[in-house]
Amino acid sequence: MEQYEPDRLTPPQVAAVRRSMRSGRAALTRRSLLRATAGGALAAGGLGALSGCGIPAAGKTQGGIPAEDHSVREKTVNFSNWTEYIDVDDSGKHHPTLETFRKRTGIRVDYTEDINDNNEFFGKIKPQLAAGQDTGRDLIVLTDWLAARLIRLGWVQKLDPANLPHAYSNLSPQFRDPDWDPGRSYSYPWQGISTVIAYNKKALDGIEVKSVSDLLDNPRLKGRVGFLSEMRDSMGMTLLDMGKDPARFTGDDYDAAIARLQKAVDKGQIRRFTGNDYT
């Protein structure tokens, strides 16, 4: 993601944040959007799946055309994920999970850490998906709200339960039937996520940061604060700090939280908004 240091949040940016907080499938509630109970949803698509959906350019499909299954002759899976969202060995060069999968199935995984931000990644693949073209990816890991959007648009291939005999039964009950993908027909959870405050105490000369208020109001932190560009995380934390329930916020609550972040940007307290490249 291109990192930016805005002088202010422009009206279009504010509108985009508002849409982001309330978008997704119509059936999604604010609670399900903000709780992020199953953070990364593993969506199937890309090679062979999305390329064969027959999606009209810039259009939306209700079901799509089933893609041809190439799995018998193509023994490679192209997998896009976020940075540091998979296990590594002591050398930092190999992924034990993927190597074990290859040994058991004979299928090679071409693994790429090229997802930095949900909206940024969606902007990257949307033109191809809207045109019914191959994205070059078979599996992608997205936060649940964006996985829901791709499913709703008909841009994801339905999973074959016969090829996943134990996947559903191995899921904890709370992850089996999200309202945006009942029965896990198109997706499976990859990892859970938590939104937290992290800081280097030594670098801050002993300053303790215990709340969003500390980040936004402590003058000693001016220009040293970073927020996530994922507004469900940043806005959720800000609303909580203001004593509001992120699952039941009002329009006035939302506007007040935006104004609070805007003030911090204007006075230079927030240095930048960043995607997963903060790692």
mmCIF file of N, CA and C in Angstrom, residues 151-279:
data_model
loop_
_atom_site.group_PDB
_atom_site.id
_atom_site.type_symbol
_atom_site.label_atom_id
_atom_site.label_comp_id
_atom_site.label_asym_id
_atom_site.label_seq_id
_atom_site.Cartn_x
_atom_site.Cartn_y
_atom_site.Cartn_z
ATOM 1 N N ILE A 151 -18.381 -12.732 -2.612
ATOM 2 C CA ILE A 151 -19.393 -13.782 -2.733
ATOM 3 C C ILE A 151 -20.685 -13.200 -3.284
ATOM 4 N N ARG A 152 -21.089 -12.060 -2.757
ATOM 5 C CA ARG A 152 -22.326 -11.424 -3.202
ATOM 6 C C ARG A 152 -22.270 -11.056 -4.685
ATOM 7 N N LEU A 153 -21.101 -10.647 -5.151
ATOM 8 C CA LEU A 153 -20.936 -10.258 -6.546
ATOM 9 C C LEU A 153 -20.838 -11.456 -7.488
ATOM 10 N N GLY A 154 -20.745 -12.663 -6.927
ATOM 11 C CA GLY A 154 -20.645 -13.846 -7.766
ATOM 12 C C GLY A 154 -19.260 -14.073 -8.322
ATOM 13 N N TRP A 155 -18.244 -13.570 -7.647
ATOM 14 C CA TRP A 155 -16.871 -13.633 -8.138
ATOM 15 C C TRP A 155 -16.039 -14.708 -7.438
ATOM 16 N N VAL A 156 -16.678 -15.600 -6.722
ATOM 17 C CA VAL A 156 -15.968 -16.650 -5.998
ATOM 18 C C VAL A 156 -16.585 -17.999 -6.348
ATOM 19 N N GLN A 157 -15.738 -18.994 -6.556
ATOM 20 C CA GLN A 157 -16.222 -20.322 -6.910
ATOM 21 C C GLN A 157 -16.701 -21.069 -5.678
ATOM 22 N N LYS A 158 -17.804 -21.763 -5.833
ATOM 23 C CA LYS A 158 -18.331 -22.567 -4.741
ATOM 24 C C LYS A 158 -17.408 -23.753 -4.485
ATOM 25 N N LEU A 159 -17.182 -24.037 -3.212
ATOM 26 C CA LEU A 159 -16.304 -25.137 -2.822
ATOM 27 C C LEU A 159 -17.028 -26.473 -2.931
ATOM 28 N N ASP A 160 -16.300 -27.500 -3.295
ATOM 29 C CA ASP A 160 -16.854 -28.848 -3.402
ATOM 30 C C ASP A 160 -16.632 -29.573 -2.075
ATOM 31 N N PRO A 161 -17.703 -29.844 -1.319
ATOM 32 C CA PRO A 161 -17.549 -30.514 -0.015
ATOM 33 C C PRO A 161 -16.823 -31.849 -0.114
ATOM 34 N N ALA A 162 -16.927 -32.515 -1.267
ATOM 35 C CA ALA A 162 -16.267 -33.812 -1.427
ATOM 36 C C ALA A 162 -14.751 -33.689 -1.346
ATOM 37 N N ASN A 163 -14.249 -32.512 -1.694
ATOM 38 C CA ASN A 163 -12.804 -32.288 -1.632
ATOM 39 C C ASN A 163 -12.356 -31.746 -0.281
ATOM 40 N N LEU A 164 -13.323 -31.505 0.597
ATOM 41 C CA LEU A 164 -13.029 -30.960 1.930
ATOM 42 C C LEU A 164 -13.788 -31.772 2.977
ATOM 43 N N PRO A 165 -13.531 -33.070 3.059
ATOM 44 C CA PRO A 165 -14.367 -33.950 3.882
ATOM 45 C C PRO A 165 -14.376 -33.628 5.371
ATOM 46 N N HIS A 166 -13.314 -33.017 5.878
ATOM 47 C CA HIS A 166 -13.236 -32.777 7.317
ATOM 48 C C HIS A 166 -13.248 -31.293 7.685
ATOM 49 N N ALA A 167 -13.220 -30.434 6.690
ATOM 50 C CA ALA A 167 -13.063 -29.004 6.970
ATOM 51 C C ALA A 167 -14.194 -28.454 7.830
ATOM 52 N N TYR A 168 -15.431 -28.745 7.450
ATOM 53 C CA TYR A 168 -16.564 -28.169 8.173
ATOM 54 C C TYR A 168 -16.666 -28.736 9.582
ATOM 55 N N SER A 169 -16.491 -30.042 9.726
ATOM 56 C CA SER A 169 -16.621 -30.662 11.050
ATOM 57 C C SER A 169 -15.512 -30.219 11.995
ATOM 58 N N ASN A 170 -14.384 -29.804 11.447
ATOM 59 C CA ASN A 170 -13.277 -29.351 12.284
ATOM 60 C C ASN A 170 -13.419 -27.903 12.742
ATOM 61 N N LEU A 171 -14.388 -27.193 12.186
ATOM 62 C CA LEU A 171 -14.590 -25.803 12.578
ATOM 63 C C LEU A 171 -15.289 -25.711 13.928
ATOM 64 N N SER A 172 -14.904 -24.736 14.724
ATOM 65 C CA SER A 172 -15.661 -24.446 15.942
ATOM 66 C C SER A 172 -17.058 -23.993 15.529
ATOM 67 N N PRO A 173 -18.085 -24.353 16.296
ATOM 68 C CA PRO A 173 -19.464 -24.040 15.917
ATOM 69 C C PRO A 173 -19.705 -22.573 15.579
ATOM 70 N N GLN A 174 -19.040 -21.648 16.280
ATOM 71 C CA GLN A 174 -19.313 -20.230 16.041
ATOM 72 C C GLN A 174 -18.821 -19.746 14.684
ATOM 73 N N PHE A 175 -18.012 -20.566 13.990
ATOM 74 C CA PHE A 175 -17.486 -20.156 12.693
ATOM 75 C C PHE A 175 -18.143 -20.888 11.521
ATOM 76 N N ARG A 176 -19.140 -21.708 11.795
ATOM 77 C CA ARG A 176 -19.674 -22.570 10.743
ATOM 78 C C ARG A 176 -20.702 -21.903 9.834
ATOM 79 N N ASP A 177 -21.445 -20.968 10.358
ATOM 80 C CA ASP A 177 -22.555 -20.424 9.579
ATOM 81 C C ASP A 177 -22.643 -18.906 9.653
ATOM 82 N N PRO A 178 -21.653 -18.185 9.133
ATOM 83 C CA PRO A 178 -21.781 -16.727 9.099
ATOM 84 C C PRO A 178 -22.934 -16.339 8.185
ATOM 85 N N ASP A 179 -23.597 -15.235 8.479
ATOM 86 C CA ASP A 179 -24.775 -14.883 7.689
ATOM 87 C C ASP A 179 -24.432 -14.560 6.240
ATOM 88 N N TRP A 180 -23.167 -14.253 5.965
ATOM 89 C CA TRP A 180 -22.778 -13.937 4.589
ATOM 90 C C TRP A 180 -22.313 -15.165 3.802
ATOM 91 N N ASP A 181 -22.144 -16.311 4.471
ATOM 92 C CA ASP A 181 -21.770 -17.552 3.796
ATOM 93 C C ASP A 181 -22.258 -18.743 4.611
ATOM 94 N N PRO A 182 -23.581 -18.945 4.673
ATOM 95 C CA PRO A 182 -24.139 -20.035 5.475
ATOM 96 C C PRO A 182 -23.582 -21.393 5.036
ATOM 97 N N GLY A 183 -23.155 -22.178 6.018
ATOM 98 C CA GLY A 183 -22.642 -23.498 5.704
ATOM 99 C C GLY A 183 -21.261 -23.513 5.092
ATOM 100 N N ARG A 184 -20.635 -22.346 4.998
ATOM 101 C CA ARG A 184 -19.292 -22.236 4.422
ATOM 102 C C ARG A 184 -19.230 -22.841 3.017
ATOM 103 N N SER A 185 -20.093 -22.346 2.149
ATOM 104 C CA SER A 185 -20.106 -22.825 0.769
ATOM 105 C C SER A 185 -18.970 -22.243 -0.065
ATOM 106 N N TYR A 186 -18.486 -21.060 0.334
ATOM 107 C CA TYR A 186 -17.479 -20.366 -0.468
ATOM 108 C C TYR A 186 -16.201 -20.021 0.291
ATOM 109 N N SER A 187 -16.189 -20.149 1.578
ATOM 110 C CA SER A 187 -15.047 -19.662 2.351
ATOM 111 C C SER A 187 -14.816 -20.503 3.600
ATOM 112 N N TYR A 188 -13.600 -20.386 4.127
ATOM 113 C CA TYR A 188 -13.269 -20.967 5.427
ATOM 114 C C TYR A 188 -12.385 -19.985 6.185
ATOM 115 N N PRO A 189 -12.485 -19.975 7.502
ATOM 116 C CA PRO A 189 -11.631 -19.070 8.283
ATOM 117 C C PRO A 189 -10.159 -19.454 8.141
ATOM 118 N N TRP A 190 -9.327 -18.456 8.102
ATOM 119 C CA TRP A 190 -7.880 -18.698 8.075
ATOM 120 C C TRP A 190 -7.270 -18.379 9.428
ATOM 121 N N GLN A 191 -7.468 -17.165 9.908
ATOM 122 C CA GLN A 191 -6.953 -16.780 11.214
ATOM 123 C C GLN A 191 -7.923 -15.815 11.872
ATOM 124 N N GLY A 192 -7.866 -15.749 13.194
ATOM 125 C CA GLY A 192 -8.596 -14.728 13.917
ATOM 126 C C GLY A 192 -7.727 -13.488 14.044
ATOM 127 N N ILE A 193 -8.346 -12.356 14.321
ATOM 128 C CA ILE A 193 -7.590 -11.116 14.448
ATOM 129 C C ILE A 193 -8.009 -10.371 15.705
ATOM 130 N N SER A 194 -7.109 -9.549 16.186
ATOM 131 C CA SER A 194 -7.396 -8.662 17.311
ATOM 132 C C SER A 194 -6.811 -7.297 16.989
ATOM 133 N N THR A 195 -7.516 -6.267 17.373
ATOM 134 C CA THR A 195 -7.019 -4.909 17.189
ATOM 135 C C THR A 195 -6.493 -4.416 18.528
ATOM 136 N N VAL A 196 -5.221 -4.072 18.572
ATOM 137 C CA VAL A 196 -4.590 -3.692 19.828
ATOM 138 C C VAL A 196 -3.721 -2.451 19.622
ATOM 139 N N ILE A 197 -3.285 -1.881 20.726
ATOM 140 C CA ILE A 197 -2.302 -0.799 20.704
ATOM 141 C C ILE A 197 -0.936 -1.411 20.995
ATOM 142 N N ALA A 198 0.027 -1.137 20.146
ATOM 143 C CA ALA A 198 1.384 -1.644 20.351
ATOM 144 C C ALA A 198 2.365 -0.480 20.291
ATOM 145 N N TYR A 199 3.352 -0.522 21.163
ATOM 146 C CA TYR A 199 4.355 0.543 21.152
ATOM 147 C C TYR A 199 5.656 0.038 21.755
ATOM 148 N N ASN A 200 6.730 0.716 21.432
ATOM 149 C CA ASN A 200 8.062 0.395 21.943
ATOM 150 C C ASN A 200 8.350 1.310 23.124
ATOM 151 N N LYS A 201 8.289 0.763 24.312
ATOM 152 C CA LYS A 201 8.436 1.572 25.524
ATOM 153 C C LYS A 201 9.809 2.233 25.599
ATOM 154 N N LYS A 202 10.842 1.521 25.161
ATOM 155 C CA LYS A 202 12.186 2.094 25.201
ATOM 156 C C LYS A 202 12.306 3.281 24.259
ATOM 157 N N ALA A 203 11.708 3.151 23.076
ATOM 158 C CA ALA A 203 11.788 4.231 22.097
ATOM 159 C C ALA A 203 11.010 5.461 22.541
ATOM 160 N N LEU A 204 10.061 5.260 23.452
ATOM 161 C CA LEU A 204 9.233 6.375 23.923
ATOM 162 C C LEU A 204 9.714 6.921 25.260
ATOM 163 N N ASP A 205 10.923 6.558 25.645
ATOM 164 C CA ASP A 205 11.504 7.094 26.888
ATOM 165 C C ASP A 205 10.609 6.869 28.099
ATOM 166 N N GLY A 206 10.006 5.678 28.141
ATOM 167 C CA GLY A 206 9.203 5.334 29.306
ATOM 168 C C GLY A 206 7.765 5.795 29.281
ATOM 169 N N ILE A 207 7.338 6.478 28.214
ATOM 170 C CA ILE A 207 5.937 6.899 28.116
ATOM 171 C C ILE A 207 5.049 5.659 28.039
ATOM 172 N N GLU A 208 4.004 5.614 28.847
ATOM 173 C CA GLU A 208 3.060 4.499 28.793
ATOM 174 C C GLU A 208 1.853 4.897 27.951
ATOM 175 N N VAL A 209 1.455 3.984 27.091
ATOM 176 C CA VAL A 209 0.290 4.207 26.236
ATOM 177 C C VAL A 209 -0.748 3.166 26.602
ATOM 178 N N LYS A 210 -1.828 3.603 27.200
ATOM 179 C CA LYS A 210 -2.850 2.676 27.681
ATOM 180 C C LYS A 210 -4.195 2.846 26.987
ATOM 181 N N SER A 211 -4.318 3.836 26.121
ATOM 182 C CA SER A 211 -5.610 4.081 25.493
ATOM 183 C C SER A 211 -5.426 4.847 24.190
ATOM 184 N N VAL A 212 -6.490 4.887 23.404
ATOM 185 C CA VAL A 212 -6.482 5.701 22.190
ATOM 186 C C VAL A 212 -6.330 7.172 22.552
ATOM 187 N N SER A 213 -6.893 7.562 23.683
ATOM 188 C CA SER A 213 -6.745 8.953 24.132
ATOM 189 C C SER A 213 -5.277 9.321 24.301
ATOM 190 N N ASP A 214 -4.485 8.399 24.841
ATOM 191 C CA ASP A 214 -3.055 8.657 24.974
ATOM 192 C C ASP A 214 -2.419 8.892 23.607
ATOM 193 N N LEU A 215 -2.811 8.093 22.628
ATOM 194 C CA LEU A 215 -2.256 8.240 21.288
ATOM 195 C C LEU A 215 -2.618 9.578 20.662
ATOM 196 N N LEU A 216 -3.855 9.997 20.868
ATOM 197 C CA LEU A 216 -4.354 11.182 20.179
ATOM 198 C C LEU A 216 -4.081 12.483 20.914
ATOM 199 N N ASP A 217 -3.855 12.408 22.222
ATOM 200 C CA ASP A 217 -3.792 13.641 23.011
ATOM 201 C C ASP A 217 -2.441 13.934 23.656
ATOM 202 N N ASN A 218 -1.583 12.946 23.786
ATOM 203 C CA ASN A 218 -0.305 13.182 24.448
ATOM 204 C C ASN A 218 0.624 13.965 23.518
ATOM 205 N N PRO A 219 0.994 15.192 23.865
ATOM 206 C CA PRO A 219 1.836 16.001 22.976
ATOM 207 C C PRO A 219 3.215 15.400 22.734
ATOM 208 N N ARG A 220 3.663 14.545 23.638
ATOM 209 C CA ARG A 220 4.980 13.920 23.464
ATOM 210 C C ARG A 220 4.975 12.855 22.363
ATOM 211 N N LEU A 221 3.782 12.487 21.920
ATOM 212 C CA LEU A 221 3.667 11.503 20.845
ATOM 213 C C LEU A 221 3.351 12.153 19.501
ATOM 214 N N LYS A 222 3.370 13.458 19.436
ATOM 215 C CA LYS A 222 3.029 14.163 18.201
ATOM 216 C C LYS A 222 3.927 13.711 17.050
ATOM 217 N N GLY A 223 3.276 13.329 15.945
ATOM 218 C CA GLY A 223 4.008 12.887 14.767
ATOM 219 C C GLY A 223 4.592 11.505 14.865
ATOM 220 N N ARG A 224 4.236 10.781 15.909
ATOM 221 C CA ARG A 224 4.810 9.447 16.126
ATOM 222 C C ARG A 224 3.743 8.355 16.167
ATOM 223 N N VAL A 225 2.526 8.708 15.810
ATOM 224 C CA VAL A 225 1.393 7.785 15.925
ATOM 225 C C VAL A 225 0.973 7.288 14.541
ATOM 226 N N GLY A 226 0.755 6.003 14.432
ATOM 227 C CA GLY A 226 0.235 5.415 13.210
ATOM 228 C C GLY A 226 -1.101 4.745 13.461
ATOM 229 N N PHE A 227 -2.024 4.900 12.529
ATOM 230 C CA PHE A 227 -3.319 4.226 12.587
ATOM 231 C C PHE A 227 -3.461 3.335 11.361
ATOM 232 N N LEU A 228 -4.272 2.292 11.488
ATOM 233 C CA LEU A 228 -4.512 1.397 10.367
ATOM 234 C C LEU A 228 -5.465 2.032 9.363
ATOM 235 N N SER A 229 -5.196 1.798 8.087
ATOM 236 C CA SER A 229 -6.102 2.279 7.044
ATOM 237 C C SER A 229 -7.391 1.468 7.022
ATOM 238 N N GLU A 230 -7.399 0.308 7.662
ATOM 239 C CA GLU A 230 -8.622 -0.492 7.796
ATOM 240 C C GLU A 230 -9.516 0.198 8.816
ATOM 241 N N MET A 231 -10.534 0.901 8.332
ATOM 242 C CA MET A 231 -11.320 1.761 9.206
ATOM 243 C C MET A 231 -12.169 1.005 10.206
ATOM 244 N N ARG A 232 -12.474 -0.257 9.935
ATOM 245 C CA ARG A 232 -13.195 -1.029 10.943
ATOM 246 C C ARG A 232 -12.350 -1.177 12.204
ATOM 247 N N ASP A 233 -11.049 -1.268 12.029
ATOM 248 C CA ASP A 233 -10.162 -1.361 13.185
ATOM 249 C C ASP A 233 -9.991 0.002 13.851
ATOM 250 N N SER A 234 -9.604 0.992 13.065
ATOM 251 C CA SER A 234 -9.313 2.308 13.631
ATOM 252 C C SER A 234 -10.549 2.973 14.213
ATOM 253 N N MET A 235 -11.653 2.904 13.488
ATOM 254 C CA MET A 235 -12.877 3.522 13.991
ATOM 255 C C MET A 235 -13.438 2.746 15.172
ATOM 256 N N GLY A 236 -13.329 1.418 15.127
ATOM 257 C CA GLY A 236 -13.816 0.624 16.250
ATOM 258 C C GLY A 236 -13.088 0.960 17.537
ATOM 259 N N MET A 237 -11.762 1.080 17.462
ATOM 260 C CA MET A 237 -10.972 1.433 18.643
ATOM 261 C C MET A 237 -11.305 2.839 19.131
ATOM 262 N N THR A 238 -11.486 3.758 18.194
ATOM 263 C CA THR A 238 -11.796 5.138 18.573
ATOM 264 C C THR A 238 -13.158 5.226 19.244
ATOM 265 N N LEU A 239 -14.133 4.530 18.698
ATOM 266 C CA LEU A 239 -15.468 4.521 19.303
ATOM 267 C C LEU A 239 -15.427 3.926 20.706
ATOM 268 N N LEU A 240 -14.703 2.829 20.874
ATOM 269 C CA LEU A 240 -14.580 2.230 22.204
ATOM 270 C C LEU A 240 -13.960 3.203 23.192
ATOM 271 N N ASP A 241 -12.943 3.913 22.750
ATOM 272 C CA ASP A 241 -12.272 4.865 23.627
ATOM 273 C C ASP A 241 -13.204 6.002 24.036
ATOM 274 N N MET A 242 -14.184 6.287 23.196
ATOM 275 C CA MET A 242 -15.155 7.345 23.487
ATOM 276 C C MET A 242 -16.329 6.830 24.318
ATOM 277 N N GLY A 243 -16.248 5.552 24.711
ATOM 278 C CA GLY A 243 -17.315 4.979 25.518
ATOM 279 C C GLY A 243 -18.505 4.505 24.712
ATOM 280 N N LYS A 244 -18.329 4.325 23.405
ATOM 281 C CA LYS A 244 -19.414 3.889 22.532
ATOM 282 C C LYS A 244 -19.226 2.423 22.154
ATOM 283 N N ASP A 245 -20.341 1.768 21.895
ATOM 284 C CA ASP A 245 -20.311 0.371 21.482
ATOM 285 C C ASP A 245 -20.119 0.322 19.968
ATOM 286 N N PRO A 246 -18.994 -0.207 19.469
ATOM 287 C CA PRO A 246 -18.775 -0.252 18.023
ATOM 288 C C PRO A 246 -19.813 -1.068 17.273
ATOM 289 N N ALA A 247 -20.555 -1.901 17.981
ATOM 290 C CA ALA A 247 -21.592 -2.698 17.335
ATOM 291 C C ALA A 247 -22.925 -1.971 17.277
ATOM 292 N N ARG A 248 -23.038 -0.847 17.994
ATOM 293 C CA ARG A 248 -24.322 -0.144 18.048
ATOM 294 C C ARG A 248 -24.137 1.375 17.982
ATOM 295 N N PHE A 249 -23.179 1.820 17.229
ATOM 296 C CA PHE A 249 -22.934 3.255 17.177
ATOM 297 C C PHE A 249 -24.016 3.967 16.370
ATOM 298 N N THR A 250 -24.267 5.219 16.716
ATOM 299 C CA THR A 250 -25.217 6.049 15.981
ATOM 300 C C THR A 250 -24.472 6.893 14.958
ATOM 301 N N GLY A 251 -25.229 7.568 14.103
ATOM 302 C CA GLY A 251 -24.610 8.461 13.145
ATOM 303 C C GLY A 251 -23.828 9.565 13.827
ATOM 304 N N ASP A 252 -24.386 10.092 14.911
ATOM 305 C CA ASP A 252 -23.691 11.146 15.656
ATOM 306 C C ASP A 252 -22.404 10.615 16.290
ATOM 307 N N ASP A 253 -22.463 9.379 16.809
ATOM 308 C CA ASP A 253 -21.263 8.767 17.381
ATOM 309 C C ASP A 253 -20.168 8.655 16.322
ATOM 310 N N TYR A 254 -20.580 8.200 15.157
ATOM 311 C CA TYR A 254 -19.627 8.012 14.061
ATOM 312 C C TYR A 254 -18.990 9.337 13.654
ATOM 313 N N ASP A 255 -19.833 10.354 13.481
ATOM 314 C CA ASP A 255 -19.314 11.661 13.075
ATOM 315 C C ASP A 255 -18.367 12.230 14.126
ATOM 316 N N ALA A 256 -18.679 11.989 15.395
ATOM 317 C CA ALA A 256 -17.812 12.485 16.469
ATOM 318 C C ALA A 256 -16.460 11.779 16.439
ATOM 319 N N ALA A 257 -16.471 10.475 16.138
ATOM 320 C CA ALA A 257 -15.215 9.730 16.061
ATOM 321 C C ALA A 257 -14.376 10.198 14.876
ATOM 322 N N ILE A 258 -15.040 10.439 13.743
ATOM 323 C CA ILE A 258 -14.333 10.961 12.572
ATOM 324 C C ILE A 258 -13.715 12.316 12.894
ATOM 325 N N ALA A 259 -14.494 13.173 13.567
ATOM 326 C CA ALA A 259 -13.993 14.504 13.923
ATOM 327 C C ALA A 259 -12.784 14.400 14.848
ATOM 328 N N ARG A 260 -12.811 13.403 15.712
ATOM 329 C CA ARG A 260 -11.689 13.237 16.638
ATOM 330 C C ARG A 260 -10.421 12.846 15.891
ATOM 331 N N LEU A 261 -10.547 11.923 14.950
ATOM 332 C CA LEU A 261 -9.393 11.548 14.147
ATOM 333 C C LEU A 261 -8.936 12.706 13.263
ATOM 334 N N GLN A 262 -9.912 13.439 12.721
ATOM 335 C CA GLN A 262 -9.573 14.587 11.879
ATOM 336 C C GLN A 262 -8.747 15.613 12.647
ATOM 337 N N LYS A 263 -9.143 15.862 13.876
ATOM 338 C CA LYS A 263 -8.419 16.821 14.715
ATOM 339 C C LYS A 263 -6.981 16.365 14.934
ATOM 340 N N ALA A 264 -6.817 15.057 15.170
ATOM 341 C CA ALA A 264 -5.473 14.522 15.392
ATOM 342 C C ALA A 264 -4.617 14.619 14.132
ATOM 343 N N VAL A 265 -5.247 14.437 12.970
ATOM 344 C CA VAL A 265 -4.524 14.588 11.708
ATOM 345 C C VAL A 265 -4.124 16.045 11.499
ATOM 346 N N ASP A 266 -5.071 16.949 11.735
ATOM 347 C CA ASP A 266 -4.828 18.374 11.498
ATOM 348 C C ASP A 266 -3.681 18.919 12.343
ATOM 349 N N LYS A 267 -3.569 18.448 13.566
ATOM 350 C CA LYS A 267 -2.523 18.977 14.445
ATOM 351 C C LYS A 267 -1.217 18.185 14.361
ATOM 352 N N GLY A 268 -1.176 17.204 13.440
ATOM 353 C CA GLY A 268 0.050 16.449 13.224
ATOM 354 C C GLY A 268 0.318 15.357 14.230
ATOM 355 N N GLN A 269 -0.680 15.011 15.042
ATOM 356 C CA GLN A 269 -0.488 13.948 16.031
ATOM 357 C C GLN A 269 -0.314 12.598 15.343
ATOM 358 N N ILE A 270 -1.159 12.344 14.328
ATOM 359 C CA ILE A 270 -1.080 11.093 13.570
ATOM 360 C C ILE A 270 -0.101 11.276 12.420
ATOM 361 N N ARG A 271 0.904 10.439 12.396
ATOM 362 C CA ARG A 271 1.930 10.536 11.354
ATOM 363 C C ARG A 271 1.448 9.990 10.027
ATOM 364 N N ARG A 272 0.779 8.834 10.077
ATOM 365 C CA ARG A 272 0.317 8.228 8.837
ATOM 366 C C ARG A 272 -0.733 7.164 9.119
ATOM 367 N N PHE A 273 -1.476 6.807 8.076
ATOM 368 C CA PHE A 273 -2.359 5.650 8.077
ATOM 369 C C PHE A 273 -1.684 4.593 7.213
ATOM 370 N N THR A 274 -1.678 3.365 7.676
ATOM 371 C CA THR A 274 -0.930 2.328 6.971
ATOM 372 C C THR A 274 -1.708 1.025 6.920
ATOM 373 N N GLY A 275 -1.400 0.223 5.914
ATOM 374 C CA GLY A 275 -1.971 -1.109 5.826
ATOM 375 C C GLY A 275 -1.106 -2.087 6.593
ATOM 376 N N ASN A 276 -1.060 -3.332 6.117
ATOM 377 C CA ASN A 276 -0.301 -4.352 6.831
ATOM 378 C C ASN A 276 1.205 -4.167 6.699
ATOM 379 N N ASP A 277 1.637 -3.176 5.917
ATOM 380 C CA ASP A 277 3.065 -2.935 5.768
ATOM 381 C C ASP A 277 3.681 -2.308 7.006
ATOM 382 N N TYR A 278 2.874 -2.040 8.025
ATOM 383 C CA TYR A 278 3.457 -1.565 9.278
ATOM 384 C C TYR A 278 4.374 -2.623 9.892
ATOM 385 N N THR A 279 4.185 -3.904 9.480
ATOM 386 C CA THR A 279 5.024 -4.976 9.997
ATOM 387 C C THR A 279 6.426 -4.886 9.421
#
